[in-house]
Amino acid sequence: MKDITAPTVEALRDDILRHLTYTMGKDADHASVYDWRMALSFALRDRIVEPWFAATRQTWDQGRKRVYYLSMEFLIGRVLEDAAINLGLRATCRDAMTSLGVDFRAVVEDEPDAALGNGGLGRLAACYMESMASLGCAGYGYGIRYEHGLFRQRFEGGRQVETPEDWLKQRHPWEFERPEAAYEIGFKGTVEKRDGKSVWVPGETVMAEAFDMPVIGWKGKWANTLRLWSATPTTLFDLARFNHGDYAAAAEPEALARTLSRVLYPDDTTYQGKELRLKQEYFLTAAALHDIIRRHVSGGYALKDLPDHVAIQMNDTHPAIAGPELVRILVDLNGMSFEDAIEITVKCLGYTNHTLLPEALERWATYLMGSVLPRHMQIIEQIDAWHLKNNPARPHYVGVVKHHEVRMGELAFVTAHKVNGVSALHSELIKQNLFPELDKLHPGRIINQTNGVTPRRWLRMANPALSRLITETIGTGWEADLDRLRDLEPHVDDPGFRTDFAAAKRQNKDALANWFLETQGVKVDPAAIFDVQVKRIHEYKRQLLNILQTIAEWHEMRNNPQADYQPRVKIFGGKAAPGYHTAKEIIRLINDVASVVNADPLTGDRLKIVYPANYNVSMAERLIPAADLSEQISTAGKEASGTGNMKFALNGALTIGTLDGANVEIRQEVGAENFFLFGLTAPEVMERRKDPEHARHAILASQPLQDVLQMIAEGRFSPEEPERYHGLVHNMWHSDYFLVASDFEAYRSAQAQVDRAFADPDRWWRMAALNTARMGFFSSDRAIRGYMAEIWETESAL
Ligand code: 26V
């Protein structure tokens, strides 16, 4: 085993050359970066297969309980370097490539991101897969192998333009096709009664075909599987129609099926009752459940013992049809009683809620559910009735089916034994605001599991400079035991350590500044504060607050050029949902302001704005290690947790933020004195909204904000179309639901505190290093241990 996971540079080089020759059919003289990447990926992949088989074998032999993580999104990003890191082979890979005359970084960066997710929810699923593998938690991820991941973003005249993403145009070397693992999935049709039993006769069917990706844990001690389903037609071709010359119609069954796994829905803002989305959700869930049951039965176990062997986690409500589907499998296909089936179902299922935004909560019209999944609609009614019968105190307005809609949150709640929020604040708000009645009927069912991020990818891989310093200072082992970062604490009083810490940050900032120059054509001062806000563009995340404050700062610099300003680079990144008009206006405003500010000789290097297009996992890996300041400024009560906030603080950025999501816990951990807090709290937000004139009052109380809004309204940043932002400005005065105006002055003074702290390097680098030292809690290993103990009732195999 040892020589498999720890080859010499020469041995790895031989493997690479062998794959280049025999897998890629290329000789070294004519190989492209792509060929080298494939050859290296296959050479590395060979070394994952053994531990992967070993883990699978051990799980079977020991009859281990398996965890199944069902998610419509897995935002994996690149795989090659992460695999190399976890196998302990990054340096070996680099040296092997160098010895072949190939630039390792160029090879790594040639890999397209697997962007099978929108944002936080999908990236969390990817971090959790990595932690489960690192902890030896036997598990599978189940998702969809979208042919096209999240759209690519370009800017044209400052506006977002979307183009399709095409990660599978090239071969993805990390997947194994499994034609033998295929299931027929039905839709529509009718429900018939035969001998008193319900039989669903689908009107449409597709095949779900499996593609497996190994997920290798830290040091290669364990590996799990991410199984992604691809839709293929059950009948390939309508030969009769083809022979009649009707070629388009002949290909219809194929086109219909492939549509199912064609694209990821790019909208995580507003729920829309789209039939295709419901079909995707059922497609994933049904394929996963059939696979789970087949594995259980082939292990020789009885269906009644399912909860002893199987834990299924629903990542938000997207796979919440799992409850009805499992009941259907047990009752209709296996003759179990409904009472027994629902009991087993509840014991197996867990539900994680990721949002309180009412517009993002899934509800399906009963007519749509009844038409796409007629048998499931009956079972949903039955589950609702069963729940009411067992809970006669349930208020009349509470239920799974209400006003001709199926509420997926309520369905997930009543079919799960545990429901969890993703930060302490969020979990409290679930109890108080989202499911207060169900919480009373089922005390203890709602629990908290604060999110976490994998330190392997987000510190060790993304930030080699800081990782090296950490290892030099406290030794190895922190990657798998992040609480050990606390050992850094005594060193923050050592000026030499602080200098080294600052130097590591500077190295990352220099690299980012070069990248900005090369790719964005913007020259920035690497000594300036790198102030970063990267995340999906949403009104509640308040990128608008950030850009309005930036304008105010610029205005002040121009009016008072002598004053002592800390130079700043304001960095933005993120995509807007294609149909989210306001978010797209905010993007355009940021770009318009950047054009004006960046060209202003009066402010010059003291203020720059950079907004590189197409923010994704790989760009996050570049930006986060180079950040000084992390913007986490959502309206309190709206951000369920945030995970970017954790990645920044772990990498030694200070946070400017509201008391929202996991910011609350981050501040507790790193210390209030090492966090720039501002803004209304969640209860204050509710209170403030009761004043219908809150926006006008707040604007009138701030001269700088009035000036900023006036500049925008006059077309200062859109001279060719002065009225471009009249809608935005009007909304600020007359609605401002997300309380940008109410928090504006508090935000501005917090930014002034940032300036003062940055002007004192001793103080700043002490604070920054303390952030890194105290972020151990936010490892996804801690989070997964919590899920294992409190939801999945399973133990590590290591
Ligand atoms: C909703 C929908 C609606 C249908 C179309 C596709 C789609 C995709 C995603 C969503 C919900 C997104 C919810 C989400 O991403 N929540 C984020 O979850 C993170 C991980 O828990 C958390 O850190 C963020 O605060 C939270 O916004």
XYZ file of N, CA and C and ligand atoms in Angstrom, residues 73 118-122 124 265-272 277 281 316 318 353-355 360 362 422 451 540-541 638-643, ligand 1:
129
model
N -27.039 19.920 -5.896
C -25.850 20.681 -6.268
C -24.606 20.150 -5.555
N -24.879 26.447 -7.504
C -25.075 27.886 -7.591
C -24.156 28.657 -6.658
N -24.075 28.217 -5.418
C -23.340 29.004 -4.429
C -23.138 28.200 -3.164
N -23.501 28.804 -2.041
C -23.190 28.245 -0.722
C -23.662 26.819 -0.504
N -24.894 26.548 -0.906
C -25.446 25.219 -0.653
C -24.656 24.131 -1.383
N -24.281 24.415 -2.624
C -23.551 23.430 -3.410
C -22.110 23.274 -2.962
N -21.047 23.798 0.079
C -21.096 23.105 1.369
C -21.144 21.594 1.131
N -30.305 24.484 -12.814
C -31.103 25.712 -12.676
C -30.255 26.794 -12.024
N -30.136 27.936 -12.697
C -29.192 28.951 -12.221
C -29.811 29.940 -11.243
N -31.050 29.702 -10.827
C -31.743 30.696 -10.022
C -31.895 30.213 -8.591
N -31.140 30.799 -7.680
C -31.314 30.414 -6.279
C -32.000 31.544 -5.510
N -32.690 32.418 -6.233
C -33.336 33.561 -5.601
C -34.810 33.306 -5.388
N -35.488 32.987 -6.466
C -36.935 32.839 -6.370
C -37.333 31.461 -6.824
N -38.192 30.854 -6.030
C -38.737 29.578 -6.406
C -39.717 29.797 -7.553
N -39.626 28.965 -8.568
C -40.627 29.012 -9.642
C -41.108 27.595 -9.902
N -37.928 21.297 -13.377
C -37.211 21.283 -12.097
C -37.762 20.167 -11.197
N -35.732 16.921 -9.746
C -35.671 16.565 -8.323
C -36.087 15.121 -8.106
N -31.461 20.668 1.750
C -32.626 21.517 1.510
C -33.804 20.661 1.044
N -34.926 20.260 -1.914
C -34.881 19.841 -3.323
C -35.071 18.329 -3.491
N -32.175 22.703 6.423
C -32.744 23.911 5.821
C -31.629 24.942 5.592
N -31.626 25.571 4.406
C -30.559 26.531 4.081
C -31.051 27.943 3.815
N -32.329 28.174 3.954
C -32.791 29.536 3.692
C -34.127 29.801 4.368
N -37.801 31.695 -1.676
C -36.982 30.554 -2.094
C -37.514 29.224 -1.570
N -39.703 26.041 -1.493
C -40.388 25.322 -2.568
C -41.828 24.949 -2.201
N -28.245 25.912 9.852
C -26.832 25.891 9.492
C -25.981 26.913 10.249
N -22.385 25.397 9.907
C -21.599 25.027 8.726
C -20.099 25.027 9.010
N -30.320 41.036 -0.486
C -30.124 40.895 0.964
C -28.645 40.839 1.342
N -27.774 40.472 0.392
C -26.338 40.433 0.698
C -25.711 41.832 0.636
N -31.116 37.405 7.419
C -31.332 36.920 6.058
C -30.316 35.882 5.594
N -29.077 35.985 6.023
C -28.047 35.028 5.573
C -28.065 33.838 6.521
N -28.452 32.670 6.009
C -28.601 31.525 6.906
C -27.305 31.262 7.671
N -26.190 31.217 6.974
C -24.910 31.008 7.652
C -23.809 31.813 6.996
N -23.621 31.548 5.684
C -22.411 32.009 5.035
C -21.343 30.956 5.268
N -20.486 30.754 4.271
C -19.325 29.886 4.440
C -18.091 30.609 3.913
C -33.162 27.481 -4.303
C -33.461 27.160 -5.574
C -34.848 27.332 -6.006
C -35.159 26.545 -7.241
C -34.099 26.727 -8.292
C -32.730 26.320 -7.833
C -32.451 26.687 -6.439
C -31.180 26.541 -5.954
C -30.895 26.874 -4.659
C -31.876 27.342 -3.832
C -31.644 27.660 -2.401
C -30.362 28.220 -2.130
C -30.155 28.224 -0.666
C -28.729 28.476 -0.344
O -27.847 28.374 -1.161
N -28.518 28.807 0.902
C -27.206 29.084 1.383
O -26.726 27.907 2.020
C -25.428 28.081 2.524
C -24.978 26.749 3.063
O -25.743 26.397 4.163
C -25.419 29.167 3.573
O -24.105 29.347 4.024
C -25.949 30.478 2.998
O -26.073 31.445 4.006
C -27.304 30.244 2.369
O -27.747 31.400 1.675
